[in-house]
Short mmCIF file of C-alpha atoms and ligand atoms in Angstrom, two decimals:
data_model
loop_
_atom_site.label_atom_id
_atom_site.label_comp_id
_atom_site.label_asym_id
_atom_site.label_seq_id
_atom_site.Cartn_x
_atom_site.Cartn_y
_atom_site.Cartn_z
CA MET A 1 24.85 -18.08 -5.82
CA SER A 2 28.22 -16.28 -5.41
CA TYR A 3 27.04 -14.91 -2.09
CA SER A 4 25.99 -18.26 -0.59
CA LYS A 5 29.33 -18.72 1.16
CA TYR A 6 28.71 -15.53 3.12
CA LEU A 7 25.35 -16.64 4.44
CA ASN A 8 25.12 -18.12 7.93
CA ILE A 9 21.45 -19.12 8.36
CA HIS A 10 20.40 -20.57 11.73
CA PRO A 11 19.26 -24.21 11.20
CA GLU A 12 15.77 -23.55 12.55
CA ILE A 13 15.30 -20.66 10.08
CA LYS A 14 16.75 -22.68 7.20
CA LYS A 15 14.33 -25.49 7.92
CA ALA A 16 11.39 -23.13 8.17
CA LEU A 17 12.24 -21.47 4.85
CA ALA A 18 12.66 -24.83 3.10
CA ASN A 19 9.17 -25.86 4.37
CA ASN A 20 7.43 -22.64 3.49
CA LYS A 21 6.90 -21.75 7.10
CA PRO A 22 6.54 -18.09 8.14
CA VAL A 23 9.79 -16.26 9.03
CA VAL A 24 10.10 -12.62 10.15
CA ALA A 25 13.37 -10.71 9.72
CA LEU A 26 14.47 -8.28 12.40
CA GLU A 27 17.19 -5.63 12.25
CA SER A 28 20.11 -5.04 14.63
CA THR A 29 20.92 -1.32 14.33
CA ILE A 30 18.03 -0.73 16.66
CA ILE A 31 19.82 -2.98 19.19
CA ALA A 32 23.32 -1.56 18.80
CA HIS A 33 22.57 2.09 18.06
CA GLY A 34 18.86 2.77 18.64
CA MET A 35 18.32 1.83 22.29
CA PRO A 36 20.45 1.91 25.46
CA TYR A 37 21.63 -1.26 27.27
CA PRO A 38 20.08 -3.33 28.81
CA LEU A 39 16.62 -2.37 27.33
CA ASN A 40 17.94 -3.00 23.85
CA ILE A 41 18.73 -6.65 24.49
CA GLN A 42 15.65 -7.25 26.61
CA THR A 43 13.49 -5.72 23.87
CA ALA A 44 15.18 -7.77 21.17
CA LYS A 45 14.41 -10.95 23.04
CA GLU A 46 10.81 -10.00 23.81
CA VAL A 47 10.23 -9.10 20.19
CA GLU A 48 11.50 -12.51 19.02
CA GLU A 49 9.12 -14.08 21.58
CA ILE A 50 6.17 -12.12 20.24
CA VAL A 51 6.98 -13.25 16.68
CA ARG A 52 6.91 -16.82 17.89
CA LYS A 53 3.66 -16.42 19.84
CA ASN A 54 2.06 -15.20 16.68
CA GLY A 55 3.10 -18.26 14.67
CA ALA A 56 6.32 -17.22 12.90
CA ILE A 57 10.06 -17.81 13.34
CA PRO A 58 12.14 -14.74 14.21
CA ALA A 59 15.35 -14.04 12.25
CA THR A 60 17.43 -11.26 13.72
CA ILE A 61 20.11 -10.25 11.23
CA ALA A 62 23.63 -8.90 11.78
CA ILE A 63 27.10 -9.13 10.30
CA LEU A 64 29.67 -11.07 12.38
CA ASP A 65 33.02 -12.71 11.51
CA GLY A 66 32.66 -11.94 7.82
CA LYS A 67 29.23 -13.63 7.60
CA LEU A 68 25.73 -12.46 7.02
CA CYS A 69 24.12 -13.97 10.10
CA ILE A 70 20.43 -14.70 9.93
CA GLY A 71 19.30 -15.75 13.39
CA LEU A 72 21.54 -14.82 16.36
CA ASN A 73 22.31 -16.73 19.57
CA LYS A 74 22.37 -15.16 23.07
CA GLU A 75 26.04 -14.36 23.07
CA GLN A 76 25.89 -12.68 19.68
CA LEU A 77 22.94 -10.56 20.75
CA GLU A 78 24.67 -9.63 24.01
CA MET A 79 27.83 -8.55 22.10
CA LEU A 80 25.85 -6.40 19.66
CA GLY A 81 24.00 -4.73 22.57
CA THR A 82 27.09 -3.98 24.67
CA ALA A 83 30.23 -3.56 22.49
CA ASP A 84 31.03 -0.02 21.53
CA ASP A 85 32.86 -0.85 18.25
CA VAL A 86 29.84 -2.24 16.44
CA TRP A 87 29.41 -0.66 13.02
CA LYS A 88 26.11 0.73 11.84
CA VAL A 89 26.00 -1.03 8.51
CA SER A 90 24.01 0.32 5.68
CA LEU A 91 24.52 -1.00 2.07
CA ARG A 92 27.63 1.12 1.43
CA ASP A 93 29.34 -0.25 4.59
CA MET A 94 28.72 -3.96 3.82
CA PRO A 95 31.70 -4.87 1.65
CA TYR A 96 34.28 -3.33 4.02
CA VAL A 97 32.77 -4.65 7.25
CA ILE A 98 32.39 -8.16 5.79
CA SER A 99 35.87 -8.29 4.21
CA LYS A 100 37.50 -7.06 7.44
CA LYS A 101 35.33 -9.40 9.54
CA LEU A 102 34.22 -6.50 11.77
CA PRO A 103 31.05 -6.68 13.90
CA GLY A 104 28.13 -4.86 12.26
CA ALA A 105 24.60 -4.04 13.14
CA THR A 106 22.40 -3.80 10.02
CA THR A 107 20.09 -0.93 9.12
CA VAL A 108 16.75 -1.36 7.36
CA ALA A 109 18.41 -1.25 3.97
CA ALA A 110 21.12 -3.79 4.80
CA THR A 111 18.71 -6.10 6.70
CA MET A 112 16.29 -6.10 3.77
CA ARG A 113 19.02 -7.04 1.34
CA ILE A 114 20.28 -9.88 3.53
CA ALA A 115 16.68 -11.10 4.23
CA ALA A 116 16.09 -11.27 0.47
CA MET A 117 19.26 -13.26 -0.02
CA ALA A 118 17.94 -15.81 2.47
CA GLY A 119 14.43 -15.80 0.99
CA ILE A 120 12.59 -13.96 3.84
CA LYS A 121 9.67 -11.75 2.71
CA ILE A 122 8.59 -9.95 5.91
CA PHE A 123 10.69 -7.63 7.96
CA VAL A 124 9.68 -5.89 11.21
CA THR A 125 11.36 -2.78 12.59
CA GLY A 126 10.43 0.34 14.60
CA GLY A 127 11.02 3.11 12.10
CA ILE A 128 12.61 3.39 8.67
CA GLY A 129 15.13 5.98 7.62
CA GLY A 130 13.76 8.56 5.22
CA VAL A 131 14.14 12.08 3.82
CA HIS A 132 15.61 14.24 6.58
CA ARG A 133 14.34 17.75 7.33
CA GLY A 134 16.44 20.14 5.25
CA ALA A 135 17.27 17.45 2.69
CA GLU A 136 16.72 20.03 -0.06
CA THR A 137 20.17 21.37 0.91
CA THR A 138 21.87 18.43 2.76
CA MET A 139 20.71 15.65 0.37
CA ASP A 140 20.35 13.46 3.44
CA ILE A 141 18.02 10.76 2.17
CA SER A 142 18.32 7.31 3.75
CA ALA A 143 19.52 4.36 1.63
CA ASP A 144 16.54 2.59 3.22
CA LEU A 145 14.23 4.31 0.68
CA ILE A 146 16.26 3.29 -2.35
CA GLU A 147 16.53 -0.26 -1.11
CA MET A 148 12.78 -0.36 -0.66
CA SER A 149 12.36 0.58 -4.32
CA GLN A 150 14.11 -2.61 -5.51
CA THR A 151 14.07 -5.45 -2.96
CA ASN A 152 11.10 -7.72 -2.46
CA VAL A 153 10.82 -7.58 1.31
CA ALA A 154 7.87 -5.85 2.95
CA VAL A 155 8.65 -3.58 5.92
CA VAL A 156 6.38 -3.24 8.94
CA SER A 157 7.08 0.01 10.80
CA ALA A 158 5.21 2.45 12.97
CA GLY A 159 5.29 5.00 10.14
CA VAL A 160 7.88 7.69 9.78
CA LYS A 161 9.41 9.51 12.72
CA SER A 162 8.99 13.25 12.75
CA ILE A 163 12.76 13.77 13.10
CA LEU A 164 12.38 13.23 9.34
CA ASP A 165 10.38 15.28 6.85
CA ILE A 166 7.30 13.09 6.69
CA GLY A 167 5.77 14.80 3.65
CA LEU A 168 8.96 14.57 1.63
CA THR A 169 9.48 10.96 2.66
CA LEU A 170 5.94 10.08 1.41
CA GLU A 171 6.59 11.92 -1.85
CA PHE A 172 9.88 10.02 -2.31
CA LEU A 173 8.13 6.68 -1.65
CA GLU A 174 5.53 7.54 -4.27
CA THR A 175 8.19 8.52 -6.82
CA GLN A 176 9.97 5.21 -6.26
CA GLY A 177 6.74 3.21 -6.73
CA ILE A 178 6.64 1.96 -3.15
CA PRO A 179 3.07 1.36 -1.90
CA VAL A 180 2.30 2.78 1.53
CA VAL A 181 -0.32 0.92 3.50
CA THR A 182 -1.61 2.05 6.91
CA TYR A 183 -3.09 -0.64 9.09
CA GLY A 184 -6.49 0.14 10.49
CA GLN A 185 -6.71 3.92 9.96
CA HIS A 186 -6.67 6.51 7.19
CA GLU A 187 -3.97 8.79 8.54
CA PHE A 188 -0.28 7.89 8.14
CA PRO A 189 1.22 7.51 11.62
CA ALA A 190 4.35 9.37 12.90
CA PHE A 191 6.05 6.68 14.94
CA TYR A 192 5.59 8.03 18.54
CA SER A 193 2.24 9.48 17.49
CA ARG A 194 -0.76 7.90 15.75
CA ARG A 195 -1.31 11.09 13.78
CA SER A 196 1.00 12.82 11.36
CA GLY A 197 -1.23 15.24 9.59
CA TYR A 198 -0.69 13.30 6.31
CA PRO A 199 -3.24 10.94 4.78
CA SER A 200 -2.08 7.46 3.86
CA ALA A 201 -2.42 6.47 0.25
CA LEU A 202 -3.94 3.12 1.29
CA ARG A 203 -5.69 1.77 4.30
CA ILE A 204 -5.99 -1.99 4.88
CA ASP A 205 -7.62 -3.51 7.92
CA SER A 206 -6.55 -7.17 7.97
CA PRO A 207 -3.27 -9.09 7.77
CA SER A 208 -4.68 -11.39 5.14
CA ASP A 209 -5.60 -8.50 2.85
CA ILE A 210 -2.07 -7.10 3.24
CA ALA A 211 -0.62 -10.57 2.44
CA ASP A 212 -2.83 -10.75 -0.67
CA MET A 213 -1.55 -7.41 -1.89
CA LEU A 214 2.07 -8.49 -1.31
CA SER A 215 1.80 -11.70 -3.25
CA THR A 216 -0.05 -9.97 -6.06
CA LYS A 217 2.64 -7.29 -6.29
CA TRP A 218 5.46 -9.77 -6.50
CA GLN A 219 3.65 -12.13 -8.87
CA LEU A 220 3.33 -9.11 -11.16
CA ASN A 221 7.11 -8.54 -10.99
CA LEU A 222 6.44 -5.18 -9.46
CA ASN A 223 9.70 -5.36 -7.57
CA GLY A 224 10.38 -3.59 -4.32
CA SER A 225 8.96 -3.24 -0.86
CA VAL A 226 5.67 -2.18 0.63
CA LEU A 227 5.74 0.12 3.64
CA ILE A 228 3.20 -1.21 6.11
CA ALA A 229 2.60 1.53 8.69
CA ASN A 230 1.21 0.30 11.99
CA PRO A 231 0.02 3.02 14.32
CA ILE A 232 1.38 2.83 17.90
CA PRO A 233 -1.26 1.69 20.45
CA GLU A 234 -3.28 4.66 21.66
CA HIS A 235 -2.47 4.54 25.37
CA LEU A 236 1.30 4.61 24.56
CA GLU A 237 1.55 7.42 22.06
CA VAL A 238 3.31 10.72 22.67
CA PRO A 239 1.24 13.47 20.95
CA LEU A 240 2.81 15.08 17.85
CA GLN A 241 2.90 18.59 19.29
CA LYS A 242 4.73 17.38 22.40
CA MET A 243 7.32 15.48 20.33
CA GLU A 244 7.81 18.46 18.00
CA VAL A 245 9.34 20.54 20.82
CA TYR A 246 11.88 17.88 21.70
CA ILE A 247 12.64 17.13 18.12
CA ASN A 248 13.38 20.75 17.30
CA GLU A 249 15.72 20.97 20.33
CA ALA A 250 17.50 17.78 19.26
CA LEU A 251 17.84 19.01 15.64
CA LYS A 252 19.34 22.31 16.93
CA GLU A 253 21.88 20.41 19.05
CA ALA A 254 22.78 18.22 16.12
CA SER A 255 23.42 21.22 13.87
CA GLN A 256 25.46 23.02 16.56
CA LEU A 257 27.62 19.91 17.02
CA LYS A 258 27.77 19.39 13.24
CA ILE A 259 26.46 15.83 13.49
CA ASP A 260 25.52 14.51 10.09
CA GLY A 261 25.66 11.43 7.90
CA LYS A 262 25.18 8.04 9.58
CA ARG A 263 25.59 9.51 13.12
CA LEU A 264 22.55 11.79 12.79
CA THR A 265 19.67 9.35 13.36
CA PRO A 266 21.23 7.65 16.49
CA PHE A 267 22.18 11.02 17.89
CA LEU A 268 18.66 12.43 17.47
CA LEU A 269 17.13 9.31 19.06
CA LYS A 270 19.45 9.50 22.05
CA ILE A 271 18.85 13.24 22.69
CA ILE A 272 15.07 12.78 22.37
CA ALA A 273 15.05 9.83 24.81
CA GLU A 274 17.00 12.00 27.30
CA LYS A 275 14.70 14.99 26.89
CA THR A 276 11.52 12.96 27.27
CA GLY A 277 12.91 11.30 30.37
CA GLY A 278 12.62 7.89 28.77
CA GLU A 279 8.98 8.39 27.62
CA SER A 280 10.04 8.20 23.96
CA LEU A 281 12.01 5.06 24.72
CA SER A 282 9.08 3.19 26.26
CA SER A 283 6.88 4.23 23.34
CA ASN A 284 9.59 3.03 20.93
CA ILE A 285 9.71 -0.39 22.70
CA ALA A 286 5.92 -0.73 22.68
CA LEU A 287 5.58 0.10 19.02
CA VAL A 288 8.28 -2.37 17.96
CA LYS A 289 6.37 -5.14 19.84
CA ASN A 290 3.10 -4.03 18.26
CA ASN A 291 4.80 -4.28 14.85
CA ALA A 292 6.20 -7.72 15.62
CA GLU A 293 2.68 -8.98 16.22
CA LEU A 294 1.35 -7.59 12.94
CA GLY A 295 4.41 -8.69 10.93
CA ALA A 296 4.14 -12.29 12.22
CA LYS A 297 0.43 -12.39 11.31
CA ILE A 298 1.16 -11.17 7.78
CA ALA A 299 4.02 -13.67 7.43
CA VAL A 300 1.63 -16.45 8.48
CA GLU A 301 -0.99 -15.34 5.94
CA LEU A 302 1.62 -15.16 3.20
CA THR A 303 2.40 -18.87 3.63
CA LEU A 304 -1.25 -20.03 3.40
N1 PSU B 401 14.65 4.85 13.37
C1 PSU B 401 14.53 4.42 14.67
N2 PSU B 401 15.41 3.64 15.24
C2 PSU B 401 16.49 3.22 14.53
C3 PSU B 401 16.64 3.58 13.13
C4 PSU B 401 15.71 4.43 12.63
O1 PSU B 401 13.56 4.80 15.32
O2 PSU B 401 17.30 2.44 15.14
C5 PSU B 401 17.78 3.03 12.36
C6 PSU B 401 17.26 1.96 11.37
O3 PSU B 401 18.26 0.91 11.40
C7 PSU B 401 17.31 2.67 10.05
C8 PSU B 401 18.48 3.58 10.24
O4 PSU B 401 17.50 1.79 8.94
O5 PSU B 401 18.35 4.05 11.56
C9 PSU B 401 18.45 4.72 9.24
O6 PSU B 401 19.65 5.40 9.34
P1 PSU B 401 20.05 6.45 8.20
O7 PSU B 401 19.10 7.62 8.44
O8 PSU B 401 21.44 6.81 8.54
O9 PSU B 401 19.95 5.77 6.87
MN1 MN B 402 21.48 9.76 6.13
#
C-alpha cells in the first residue's frame, strides 16, 4: 500500500494482528485535549491495562515524527499529555501534520482511519463528536460521523454527550446507515447520564451478539462503523437535568467568546469540568474504563 511507509505499528500489535489476536484501538485527543494533566496520562495507562485484563492488546494511536503511530511508549504518552503544541488532528489536518512532522493527537475520525489502515476492527473512546446544538445554522457536524459512514471500525462510546444535539446526531447516524446499538438497555445513553430521553434503535445484551452483528455487517460489504453505546455505571452518572444547567452555561460562554470549529468541543469539556468541580471528569474517566472493558470483550469475541 502507498501508505505503508507512514505506518509505525508497535511489534506486539503487529504480531497480534498477524495471528488474529484481539486488538483494541484507543484515541489520543482525549489525552491531549480532553482531560487535564496528570489524570489524562494516568487514565490512558489504566485504560490500556483494562484492555489487557480483558484479553486484548491496546493500541493507542497518535501522529508523531511524520508517522501514524499505533501503540505508544511511555515517553510518547507523556509528551502528548503535557506538551501544549500538540495538534488536535481530525481527517482534514492529517496531511499537513504528517508532512510537517508535527505532534498530533487523533480524534475519533482520524483514529478510526488509522486503525483501519493497520487492520484493527474495534475502537474504544469516551464520546464521539456529533451534530452540535445549533448546527442548523452553524453546520457544525463532526467529521467523526462521516468517517463512521465509511470505515469498517466499530466504535464503543458512552453514547452522545448532551453538549451535542443528541436527537439530530441520531438522525444523522440513521441517514448515513450507521447502526446504533445500546448495550444492556433500551434507552440511548447521554455520556455522563444513563438516560437521554431518546430510544436506541437496537439493544444488544452480550459482547458475542455484538461481535456477530459486526462480522455479519462487514461480510455483507455494508461498509462503515457501528456505534456501540455503553451506559455509564449507575453509581457514577451525573443526572441529565443537572448536566443541562452546566452545559447551557458552557455553551453561553463559548458563544460569548466566539469559540467555534475544532476548539469548541475541548472548550466545552474544560468549562463543564470546572463548573462541576471535577465531578464530570471523574464520570468521564469511569465511563472510558467501562468502555475499555466492553470493547476488549467484543474484540475477543470477534476473533473466535
Ligand atoms: N468527546 C469527549 N472527549 C473528547 C472528544 C469528544 O468527551 O476528547 C474528542 C474526540 O476525539 C472526538 C472529538 O473525536 O473530540 C470531536 O471533535 P469535533 O467535534 O471537533 O469533531
Ligand atoms: Mn466541529
